[in-house]
CSV table of C-alpha atoms in Angstrom, one decimal:
chain,number,residue,atom,x,y,z
H,1,UNK,CA,-12.0,9.5,9.5
H,2,UNK,CA,-12.0,12.0,6.7
H,3,UNK,CA,-12.2,14.8,9.2
H,4,UNK,CA,-9.4,13.5,11.4
H,5,UNK,CA,-6.4,13.3,9.1
H,6,UNK,CA,-5.5,13.6,5.5
H,7,UNK,CA,-1.9,12.7,5.6
H,8,UNK,CA,-1.6,9.1,4.3
H,9,UNK,CA,1.8,8.6,2.7
H,10,UNK,CA,2.3,12.3,2.2
H,11,UNK,CA,5.9,12.1,3.4
H,12,UNK,CA,6.9,9.1,1.3
H,13,UNK,CA,9.0,9.7,-1.8
H,14,UNK,CA,7.4,8.3,-5.0
H,15,UNK,CA,9.9,6.1,-6.8
H,16,UNK,CA,8.3,7.1,-10.1
H,17,UNK,CA,8.9,10.8,-9.9
H,18,UNK,CA,11.1,11.4,-6.9
H,19,UNK,CA,8.5,13.7,-5.3
H,20,UNK,CA,6.6,13.4,-2.0
H,21,UNK,CA,2.8,13.3,-2.0
H,22,UNK,CA,2.4,13.1,-5.7
H,23,UNK,CA,1.2,10.0,-7.5
H,24,UNK,CA,-0.4,9.2,-10.8
H,25,UNK,CA,-4.1,8.4,-10.7
H,26,UNK,CA,-4.2,5.2,-12.9
H,27,UNK,CA,-7.8,5.9,-13.8
H,28,UNK,CA,-7.4,9.5,-15.0
H,29,UNK,CA,-3.7,9.7,-15.8
H,30,UNK,CA,-3.5,12.9,-13.7
H,31,UNK,CA,-1.0,13.5,-10.9
H,32,UNK,CA,-2.4,14.2,-7.5
H,33,UNK,CA,-1.9,14.0,-3.7
H,34,UNK,CA,-1.9,10.5,-2.4
H,35,UNK,CA,-5.0,10.8,-0.1
H,36,UNK,CA,-7.0,12.4,-3.0
H,37,UNK,CA,-6.1,9.7,-5.5
H,38,UNK,CA,-6.9,7.0,-2.9
H,39,UNK,CA,-10.3,8.7,-2.3
H,40,UNK,CA,-10.9,8.7,-6.1
H,41,UNK,CA,-10.1,5.0,-6.2
H,42,UNK,CA,-12.4,4.3,-3.3
H,43,UNK,CA,-15.3,6.2,-4.9
H,44,UNK,CA,-14.8,4.1,-8.1
H,45,UNK,CA,-14.6,0.8,-6.3
H,46,UNK,CA,-10.9,0.3,-6.9
H,47,UNK,CA,-9.0,-1.7,-4.3
H,48,UNK,CA,-5.3,-0.9,-4.1
H,49,UNK,CA,-2.0,-2.1,-2.5
H,50,UNK,CA,1.0,-0.1,-1.5
H,51,UNK,CA,4.6,-1.3,-2.2
H,52,UNK,CA,7.4,-0.2,0.0
H,53,UNK,CA,11.1,-0.7,0.8
H,54,UNK,CA,12.8,-1.7,4.1
H,55,UNK,CA,11.5,-1.0,7.6
H,56,UNK,CA,8.1,0.2,6.3
H,57,UNK,CA,6.1,2.1,8.9
H,58,UNK,CA,9.1,3.2,11.0
H,59,UNK,CA,8.0,6.3,12.9
H,60,UNK,CA,4.4,5.6,12.0
H,61,UNK,CA,3.4,3.3,14.8
H,62,UNK,CA,0.3,5.2,15.7
H,63,UNK,CA,-2.9,3.4,14.8
H,64,UNK,CA,-4.1,6.0,12.4
H,65,UNK,CA,-1.2,5.3,10.1
H,66,UNK,CA,-2.7,1.9,9.5
H,67,UNK,CA,-6.3,2.9,9.8
H,68,UNK,CA,-6.3,5.6,7.0
H,69,UNK,CA,-5.1,3.3,4.2
H,70,UNK,CA,-7.8,0.8,5.1
H,71,UNK,CA,-10.5,3.5,5.3
H,72,UNK,CA,-9.4,4.7,1.8
H,73,UNK,CA,-9.6,1.3,0.1
H,74,UNK,CA,-6.2,-0.2,0.7
H,75,UNK,CA,-6.1,-4.0,1.0
H,76,UNK,CA,-2.4,-4.9,1.5
H,77,UNK,CA,1.0,-3.4,2.0
H,78,UNK,CA,3.8,-5.3,0.3
H,79,UNK,CA,7.4,-4.5,1.4
H,80,UNK,CA,10.9,-5.8,2.0
H,81,UNK,CA,10.4,-5.5,5.8
H,82,UNK,CA,8.1,-3.9,8.4
H,83,UNK,CA,8.7,-1.9,11.5
H,84,UNK,CA,7.3,-4.3,14.2
H,85,UNK,CA,4.7,-2.1,15.8
H,86,UNK,CA,3.3,-0.8,12.5
H,87,UNK,CA,3.0,-4.4,11.1
H,88,UNK,CA,0.9,-5.2,14.2
H,89,UNK,CA,-1.3,-2.1,13.7
H,90,UNK,CA,-1.9,-3.0,10.0
H,91,UNK,CA,-3.1,-6.4,11.1
H,92,UNK,CA,-5.4,-4.9,13.7
H,93,UNK,CA,-6.9,-2.6,11.0
H,94,UNK,CA,-7.5,-5.4,8.5
H,95,UNK,CA,-4.8,-4.7,6.1
H,96,UNK,CA,-2.7,-7.6,4.9
H,97,UNK,CA,1.0,-7.0,5.7
H,98,UNK,CA,3.1,-8.9,3.1
H,99,UNK,CA,6.8,-9.2,2.6
H,100,UNK,CA,8.6,-10.2,-0.5
H,101,UNK,CA,9.9,-13.7,-0.4
H,102,UNK,CA,12.8,-12.4,-2.4
H,103,UNK,CA,13.7,-8.8,-1.6
H,104,UNK,CA,15.0,-8.3,-5.1
H,105,UNK,CA,11.5,-8.7,-6.5
H,106,UNK,CA,10.8,-5.2,-5.1
H,107,UNK,CA,12.9,-3.7,-8.0
H,108,UNK,CA,10.7,-5.5,-10.5
H,109,UNK,CA,7.5,-3.7,-9.5
H,110,UNK,CA,6.7,-0.7,-11.7
H,111,UNK,CA,4.4,2.2,-10.6
H,112,UNK,CA,1.7,1.4,-13.2
H,113,UNK,CA,1.6,-2.4,-12.5
H,114,UNK,CA,-1.6,-4.1,-11.6
H,115,UNK,CA,-1.2,-6.4,-8.6
H,116,UNK,CA,-3.6,-9.2,-7.8
H,117,UNK,CA,-3.4,-11.2,-4.6
H,118,UNK,CA,-4.3,-14.9,-5.4
H,119,UNK,CA,-5.6,-17.6,-3.1
H,120,UNK,CA,-6.6,-15.4,-0.2
H,121,UNK,CA,-9.5,-17.7,0.6
H,122,UNK,CA,-6.9,-20.3,1.7
H,123,UNK,CA,-4.8,-17.8,3.7
H,124,UNK,CA,-3.1,-19.3,6.7
H,125,UNK,CA,-0.3,-18.3,9.0
H,126,UNK,CA,3.1,-19.1,7.5
H,127,UNK,CA,1.6,-19.9,4.1
H,128,UNK,CA,2.9,-17.7,1.2
H,129,UNK,CA,0.5,-15.4,-0.7
H,130,UNK,CA,1.0,-15.4,-4.5
H,131,UNK,CA,0.9,-12.0,-6.2
H,132,UNK,CA,0.2,-11.7,-9.9
H,133,UNK,CA,1.9,-8.6,-11.4
H,134,UNK,CA,0.8,-7.3,-14.8
H,135,UNK,CA,3.0,-4.6,-16.3
H,136,UNK,CA,0.8,-1.9,-17.8
């Protein structure tokens, strides 16, 4: 996959700095391109989640838009709402598509937060997933 595409989230605006394709590597403190930071996390055994707003995945219905985050160590996408086809593709690729039970909780998440997904061994359709958020 690394030789197919290197464009994961490069068009998404980072809420922390207002820039596209520039996120802070939580391990090094340095800013870098999203795919590069994800590769660094993967190389260091760090699992990660992405947090998004409304209609996440709109215009990204191609399978690779779901495959690349999984390949680079992503485990879940937590959003206010999903574009239908993209949500299906995330499931096919083994990423957990989650929506906030309360959309206002989106505004409580900070860029440096550590998010843990609890109780996944008991995951079942229609059963809520509890997320533990620790502010850094």
